[in-house]
Amino acid sequence: MPTMVLCVKFPNMAIIFEKSYGRDTTFSLQEFFVECLLGKGHVSVGGGNPHTPLYIHHFDGTSIQMYENKEGMDWFYDDLSKKISASPNLMQDIINDQYKLLPFLKEYWSNPSLTDAELAEYLPLARRAMENLTLYYLGIDEGSPAAVKQMATELRKVDELGADHDGFVRRIVESRGYPAAYANVLHADELSAMPARDVMDKRMRGAIMIDGKEIFAGTLDEYTSQHPEYEFEGLGQTHTNVTEVHGQVAQKGLVSGKVRIVKNIEQANALLEREIIVSPMTTPNFIAAMHKAGAFVTDEGGIMCHAAIVAREMKKPCVIGTKIATQIFRDGDMVEVDAEKGTVRKI
């Protein structure tokens, strides 16, 4: 008799990570952020999330790319919505708490030479303020009631916490005799006892942070080869012969100019008058460059993102959410930004 072969198909057991955004930020800030999403703080939200790792942060040598566990973030949204429904005053309490924290944080931000004891006092306050900002997610969650969305957006406007913290950490690192760029790949508790320079130099060539804790020094490709159970959407995807991208219009206008890829402050400082900023996402430390730029184009962001808000204030053409602009264009490319149609094309 012929041998019968039984084929059993197993479901895809990979954990899917979606690219959420890229930013010139620090591991320490993202560490606080993920701790809060996992419920390790004063707001009882996110604890017990069954979908982990929740976030993988990849420093690619210029900026940090964030990949989120879609199932885990959906679970967080649901848990957060339930908490808000059960405690209608929670959002306002958090906004009030944030306003109370800011004066104390600003005192620390104004002093780049903190002692280890002062730094130990600052870090819990920064953690708490970052946890408050996790409720901003309700402002971008389509399922949130209109009133909650409005309050969440108000919370997002309570100072530029992320940018101020990152700038502060870079000044701390520099005051201790290290390059400010090392701040990108440091845990918060390493600020008072920094690793050896060879360790830091290795991280600066590429580093992965998993759920705000473990750090893997290497490329994302190297990391995924060791963790086949993780699948990163779009990783390795190429875009050949693409000369035009499409996005959302944040501020209307039509302008042509040379591209300047801006992923960090060093690249922002190199921008020349009337060049077109093409960035994963702009941040407040890019403001000086944005004043000189002819237009802004981003991979990520919605109508309330930083680039969109600044573009409307400066009346400069802006196309956001192109997803791939930083992969398609290169420094010096001549492009036309048509912020009437939402297109950016090489000319």
Short mmCIF file of C-alpha atoms in Angstrom, two decimals:
data_model
loop_
_atom_site.label_atom_id
_atom_site.label_comp_id
_atom_site.label_asym_id
_atom_site.label_seq_id
_atom_site.Cartn_x
_atom_site.Cartn_y
_atom_site.Cartn_z
CA MET A 1 0.00 0.00 0.00
CA PRO A 2 1.23 3.53 -0.70
CA THR A 3 2.44 5.49 2.30
CA MET A 4 -0.02 8.15 3.44
CA VAL A 5 1.55 11.46 4.33
CA LEU A 6 -0.50 13.63 6.67
CA CYS A 7 0.14 17.33 6.14
CA VAL A 8 -0.75 19.50 9.10
CA LYS A 9 -0.75 23.26 8.61
CA PHE A 10 0.06 25.25 11.71
CA PRO A 11 -1.05 28.86 12.07
CA ASN A 12 1.56 31.57 11.73
CA MET A 13 2.95 31.88 15.24
CA ALA A 14 5.21 34.85 14.48
CA ILE A 15 4.84 38.00 16.54
CA ILE A 16 4.17 40.81 14.05
CA PHE A 17 5.81 44.18 14.64
CA GLU A 18 4.62 47.24 12.72
CA LYS A 19 6.81 50.29 12.15
CA SER A 20 5.16 53.05 14.15
CA TYR A 21 7.62 55.92 13.58
CA GLY A 22 11.23 57.03 13.62
CA ARG A 23 12.60 59.88 15.67
CA ASP A 24 15.78 61.54 16.89
CA THR A 25 15.18 60.55 20.50
CA THR A 26 16.85 58.67 23.34
CA PHE A 27 16.52 55.15 24.70
CA SER A 28 15.88 56.58 28.18
CA LEU A 29 12.74 58.42 27.07
CA GLN A 30 11.43 55.38 25.21
CA GLU A 31 12.28 53.22 28.22
CA PHE A 32 9.95 55.36 30.39
CA PHE A 33 7.32 55.23 27.69
CA VAL A 34 7.27 51.43 27.40
CA GLU A 35 7.31 50.94 31.17
CA CYS A 36 4.14 53.00 31.32
CA LEU A 37 2.48 51.07 28.50
CA LEU A 38 3.17 47.89 30.46
CA GLY A 39 1.52 49.31 33.59
CA LYS A 40 4.64 49.84 35.71
CA GLY A 41 3.68 53.20 37.16
CA HIS A 42 1.17 55.23 39.12
CA VAL A 43 -1.63 54.99 36.53
CA SER A 44 -3.11 51.50 36.66
CA VAL A 45 -3.25 50.93 32.88
CA GLY A 46 -1.58 48.32 30.70
CA GLY A 47 -0.55 45.90 33.43
CA GLY A 48 -0.74 42.22 32.54
CA ASN A 49 -0.55 42.72 28.77
CA PRO A 50 -0.31 39.17 27.36
CA HIS A 51 1.29 40.34 24.11
CA THR A 52 4.98 40.97 24.69
CA PRO A 53 7.48 42.20 23.70
CA LEU A 54 5.34 45.27 23.17
CA TYR A 55 7.97 47.56 21.64
CA ILE A 56 11.30 47.05 19.91
CA HIS A 57 13.40 50.17 19.40
CA HIS A 58 16.16 50.11 16.79
CA PHE A 59 18.93 52.72 16.74
CA ASP A 60 20.18 52.62 13.14
CA GLY A 61 23.17 54.92 13.62
CA THR A 62 21.24 58.14 13.04
CA SER A 63 17.88 57.89 14.83
CA ILE A 64 15.59 55.46 16.64
CA GLN A 65 13.03 53.42 14.71
CA MET A 66 10.05 52.18 16.74
CA TYR A 67 8.34 48.86 16.03
CA GLU A 68 5.19 48.00 17.97
CA ASN A 69 3.42 44.72 18.62
CA LYS A 70 0.06 45.37 16.95
CA GLU A 71 -1.84 42.87 19.10
CA GLY A 72 -0.24 44.29 22.23
CA MET A 73 -1.13 47.88 21.37
CA ASP A 74 -4.72 46.91 20.51
CA TRP A 75 -4.92 45.26 23.93
CA PHE A 76 -3.54 48.44 25.54
CA TYR A 77 -6.11 50.63 23.77
CA ASP A 78 -8.92 48.40 25.03
CA ASP A 79 -7.59 48.37 28.59
CA LEU A 80 -7.11 52.14 28.58
CA SER A 81 -10.63 52.74 27.25
CA LYS A 82 -12.09 50.54 29.99
CA LYS A 83 -10.18 52.45 32.68
CA ILE A 84 -11.38 55.79 31.31
CA SER A 85 -14.99 54.56 31.18
CA ALA A 86 -14.77 53.32 34.77
CA SER A 87 -13.07 56.51 36.01
CA PRO A 88 -14.45 59.52 34.09
CA ASN A 89 -12.22 61.95 36.01
CA LEU A 90 -8.99 60.06 35.28
CA MET A 91 -8.05 62.07 32.21
CA GLN A 92 -8.51 65.44 33.92
CA ASP A 93 -6.60 64.19 36.98
CA ILE A 94 -3.69 63.23 34.73
CA ILE A 95 -3.70 66.60 32.97
CA ASN A 96 -3.66 68.36 36.36
CA ASP A 97 -0.81 66.13 37.54
CA GLN A 98 1.19 66.95 34.42
CA TYR A 99 0.85 70.70 34.99
CA LYS A 100 2.04 70.22 38.58
CA LEU A 101 5.09 68.23 37.47
CA LEU A 102 6.31 70.64 34.81
CA PRO A 103 7.76 73.37 37.09
CA PHE A 104 9.86 70.77 38.92
CA LEU A 105 11.06 69.20 35.67
CA LYS A 106 12.01 72.59 34.25
CA GLU A 107 14.22 73.28 37.26
CA TYR A 108 16.21 70.14 36.47
CA TRP A 109 16.28 70.85 32.70
CA SER A 110 17.91 74.22 33.38
CA ASN A 111 20.83 72.55 35.19
CA PRO A 112 23.08 70.45 32.91
CA SER A 113 25.46 69.55 35.76
CA LEU A 114 23.31 67.52 38.12
CA THR A 115 24.93 65.40 40.80
CA ASP A 116 24.10 61.69 40.89
CA ALA A 117 21.80 62.36 43.86
CA GLU A 118 19.92 65.09 41.94
CA LEU A 119 19.69 62.82 38.90
CA ALA A 120 18.18 60.11 41.10
CA GLU A 121 15.49 62.61 42.13
CA TYR A 122 14.80 63.68 38.54
CA LEU A 123 14.33 60.27 36.92
CA PRO A 124 11.18 59.22 38.86
CA LEU A 125 9.56 62.56 38.01
CA ALA A 126 10.38 62.10 34.31
CA ARG A 127 8.98 58.56 34.43
CA ARG A 128 5.75 59.83 35.96
CA ALA A 129 5.36 62.62 33.41
CA MET A 130 6.00 60.19 30.55
CA GLU A 131 3.42 57.79 31.96
CA ASN A 132 0.86 60.59 31.94
CA LEU A 133 1.51 61.09 28.25
CA THR A 134 0.58 57.49 27.43
CA LEU A 135 -3.04 58.65 27.76
CA TYR A 136 -2.38 60.74 24.65
CA TYR A 137 -3.06 57.51 22.76
CA LEU A 138 -6.75 58.10 23.33
CA GLY A 139 -6.50 61.15 21.10
CA ILE A 140 -5.46 59.07 18.10
CA ASP A 141 -7.61 56.02 18.83
CA GLU A 142 -10.58 56.05 16.48
CA GLY A 143 -12.75 54.37 19.10
CA SER A 144 -12.36 57.16 21.66
CA PRO A 145 -15.36 59.43 22.39
CA ALA A 146 -14.99 62.99 21.06
CA ALA A 147 -14.71 64.52 24.55
CA VAL A 148 -11.94 62.10 25.53
CA LYS A 149 -10.09 62.77 22.26
CA GLN A 150 -10.18 66.48 22.97
CA MET A 151 -8.76 66.02 26.47
CA ALA A 152 -6.09 63.65 25.17
CA THR A 153 -5.03 66.25 22.60
CA GLU A 154 -4.87 68.84 25.38
CA LEU A 155 -2.58 66.53 27.34
CA ARG A 156 -0.26 66.26 24.32
CA LYS A 157 0.05 70.05 24.30
CA VAL A 158 1.28 70.19 27.90
CA ASP A 159 4.83 71.18 27.04
CA GLU A 160 7.31 69.38 24.81
CA LEU A 161 8.27 66.84 27.45
CA GLY A 162 10.06 64.44 25.11
CA ALA A 163 12.23 67.04 23.42
CA ASP A 164 13.11 68.74 26.71
CA HIS A 165 14.07 65.45 28.36
CA ASP A 166 16.18 64.34 25.40
CA GLY A 167 18.02 67.66 25.23
CA PHE A 168 18.63 67.51 28.98
CA VAL A 169 20.02 63.96 28.80
CA ARG A 170 22.35 64.93 25.96
CA ARG A 171 23.67 67.85 28.02
CA ILE A 172 24.20 65.55 31.02
CA VAL A 173 26.18 63.07 28.90
CA GLU A 174 28.26 65.87 27.37
CA SER A 175 28.98 67.44 30.78
CA ARG A 176 30.51 64.12 31.84
CA GLY A 177 33.01 64.16 29.00
CA TYR A 178 31.24 61.93 26.47
CA PRO A 179 29.82 62.74 23.01
CA ALA A 180 26.24 63.98 23.33
CA ALA A 181 25.17 61.41 20.72
CA TYR A 182 25.83 58.61 23.24
CA ALA A 183 22.59 59.72 24.93
CA ASN A 184 20.62 57.99 22.17
CA VAL A 185 21.60 54.50 23.32
CA LEU A 186 21.80 54.84 27.11
CA HIS A 187 19.37 53.43 29.67
CA ALA A 188 18.23 55.96 32.25
CA ASP A 189 20.10 54.20 35.08
CA GLU A 190 23.33 54.32 33.03
CA LEU A 191 23.48 58.10 33.14
CA SER A 192 25.28 58.06 36.49
CA ALA A 193 27.50 55.08 35.60
CA MET A 194 28.07 55.06 31.85
CA PRO A 195 29.39 51.92 30.16
CA ALA A 196 32.92 51.89 28.75
CA ARG A 197 33.51 53.79 25.51
CA ASP A 198 34.06 50.62 23.47
CA VAL A 199 30.63 49.39 24.60
CA MET A 200 29.05 52.71 23.65
CA ASP A 201 30.84 52.85 20.30
CA LYS A 202 29.49 49.40 19.47
CA ARG A 203 25.95 50.50 20.33
CA MET A 204 26.35 53.61 18.18
CA ARG A 205 26.88 51.38 15.14
CA GLY A 206 23.49 49.79 15.82
CA ALA A 207 21.49 48.80 18.89
CA ILE A 208 18.15 47.22 19.74
CA MET A 209 16.16 47.87 22.94
CA ILE A 210 13.44 45.36 23.80
CA ASP A 211 10.53 46.54 26.00
CA GLY A 212 12.69 49.27 27.49
CA LYS A 213 15.25 46.95 29.06
CA GLU A 214 17.56 44.56 27.23
CA ILE A 215 19.95 46.12 24.74
CA PHE A 216 21.32 44.14 21.79
CA ALA A 217 24.29 45.75 20.05
CA GLY A 218 23.97 45.10 16.33
CA THR A 219 21.75 45.59 13.30
CA LEU A 220 18.07 44.75 13.05
CA ASP A 221 18.90 42.06 10.48
CA GLU A 222 21.30 40.45 12.95
CA TYR A 223 18.68 40.58 15.68
CA THR A 224 15.94 39.04 13.52
CA SER A 225 18.25 36.22 12.46
CA GLN A 226 18.49 35.28 16.14
CA HIS A 227 14.75 35.73 16.71
CA PRO A 228 12.87 34.14 13.79
CA GLU A 229 9.71 34.28 15.91
CA TYR A 230 9.59 38.05 15.32
CA GLU A 231 8.41 39.43 11.99
CA PHE A 232 9.03 43.09 11.12
CA GLU A 233 6.66 44.38 8.48
CA GLY A 234 8.41 46.05 5.56
CA LEU A 235 11.92 45.07 6.72
CA GLY A 236 14.13 44.53 3.68
CA GLN A 237 11.51 45.95 1.32
CA THR A 238 13.04 47.80 -1.64
CA HIS A 239 11.54 50.49 -3.86
CA THR A 240 13.12 50.44 -7.30
CA ASN A 241 12.37 53.00 -10.02
CA VAL A 242 10.07 54.96 -7.68
CA THR A 243 10.28 58.70 -8.33
CA GLU A 244 7.08 59.94 -6.68
CA VAL A 245 5.45 59.52 -3.26
CA HIS A 246 1.99 60.43 -2.00
CA GLY A 247 0.85 61.65 1.40
CA GLN A 248 -1.57 63.87 3.25
CA VAL A 249 -1.57 67.63 2.78
CA ALA A 250 -0.88 69.40 6.07
CA GLN A 251 -0.31 72.87 4.60
CA LYS A 252 -1.02 73.78 0.99
CA GLY A 253 1.55 75.15 -1.43
CA LEU A 254 3.79 74.30 -4.37
CA VAL A 255 7.56 74.53 -4.20
CA SER A 256 10.66 72.95 -5.75
CA GLY A 257 14.06 72.51 -4.17
CA LYS A 258 16.89 70.21 -3.19
CA VAL A 259 16.28 67.43 -0.69
CA ARG A 260 17.94 67.32 2.70
CA ILE A 261 17.35 64.09 4.62
CA VAL A 262 16.92 65.03 8.29
CA LYS A 263 16.84 62.25 10.87
CA ASN A 264 18.81 63.91 13.68
CA ILE A 265 20.02 67.29 14.89
CA GLU A 266 23.37 67.04 13.09
CA GLN A 267 21.62 66.62 9.74
CA ALA A 268 19.19 69.41 10.62
CA ASN A 269 22.10 71.76 11.35
CA ALA A 270 23.55 71.03 7.87
CA LEU A 271 20.40 72.21 6.07
CA LEU A 272 20.77 75.12 3.65
CA GLU A 273 18.26 77.87 2.85
CA ARG A 274 15.21 76.71 0.85
CA GLU A 275 16.16 73.02 0.93
CA ILE A 276 13.31 70.54 1.37
CA ILE A 277 13.31 68.70 4.68
CA VAL A 278 12.56 65.00 4.14
CA SER A 279 12.30 63.32 7.52
CA PRO A 280 10.73 60.31 9.22
CA MET A 281 9.11 62.78 11.63
CA THR A 282 10.18 66.27 12.66
CA THR A 283 10.79 67.17 16.31
CA PRO A 284 11.13 70.48 18.19
CA ASN A 285 14.95 70.46 17.96
CA PHE A 286 14.56 70.82 14.17
CA ILE A 287 12.83 74.21 14.46
CA ALA A 288 15.85 76.31 13.40
CA ALA A 289 16.21 74.18 10.26
CA MET A 290 12.48 74.34 9.57
CA HIS A 291 12.65 78.13 9.49
CA LYS A 292 15.21 77.87 6.67
CA ALA A 293 13.50 75.05 4.75
CA GLY A 294 11.30 75.51 1.68
CA ALA A 295 8.91 72.70 2.63
CA PHE A 296 8.53 69.64 4.86
CA VAL A 297 7.93 66.02 3.82
CA THR A 298 7.58 63.20 6.35
CA ASP A 299 7.24 59.44 6.35
CA GLU A 300 4.91 59.40 9.33
CA GLY A 301 2.47 61.54 11.25
CA GLY A 302 -1.10 62.75 11.14
CA ILE A 303 -2.71 66.16 10.87
CA MET A 304 -1.77 66.96 14.49
CA CYS A 305 1.88 65.85 14.22
CA HIS A 306 4.75 68.27 14.84
CA ALA A 307 5.53 68.89 11.14
CA ALA A 308 1.89 69.64 10.36
CA ILE A 309 1.49 72.10 13.24
CA VAL A 310 4.73 73.94 12.44
CA ALA A 311 3.93 74.03 8.70
CA ARG A 312 0.62 75.73 9.39
CA GLU A 313 2.29 78.24 11.70
CA MET A 314 5.07 78.99 9.18
CA LYS A 315 2.75 78.79 6.13
CA LYS A 316 5.13 76.36 4.41
CA PRO A 317 4.05 73.52 2.10
CA CYS A 318 3.94 70.21 3.92
CA VAL A 319 3.12 66.64 2.89
CA ILE A 320 2.98 64.10 5.73
CA GLY A 321 2.53 60.35 6.03
CA THR A 322 4.26 59.37 2.76
CA LYS A 323 5.63 56.22 4.49
CA ILE A 324 8.67 55.92 2.19
CA ALA A 325 9.99 59.41 1.32
CA THR A 326 13.25 58.93 3.25
CA GLN A 327 13.81 55.67 1.36
CA ILE A 328 13.11 57.13 -2.08
CA PHE A 329 14.92 60.46 -2.00
CA ARG A 330 18.56 61.31 -1.29
CA ASP A 331 20.41 64.48 -0.31
CA GLY A 332 20.66 66.77 -3.32
CA ASP A 333 17.74 65.31 -5.28
CA MET A 334 15.69 68.03 -6.94
CA VAL A 335 12.01 67.53 -6.10
CA GLU A 336 8.68 69.24 -6.53
CA VAL A 337 6.48 69.32 -3.43
CA ASP A 338 2.90 69.68 -4.57
CA ALA A 339 1.02 70.24 -1.34
CA GLU A 340 -2.18 70.78 -3.28
CA LYS A 341 -2.32 67.19 -4.53
CA GLY A 342 -0.21 65.63 -1.76
CA THR A 343 2.60 64.47 -4.06
CA VAL A 344 6.38 64.77 -3.98
CA ARG A 345 8.28 63.85 -7.15
CA LYS A 346 11.80 63.98 -8.53
CA ILE A 347 12.29 66.54 -11.29
#
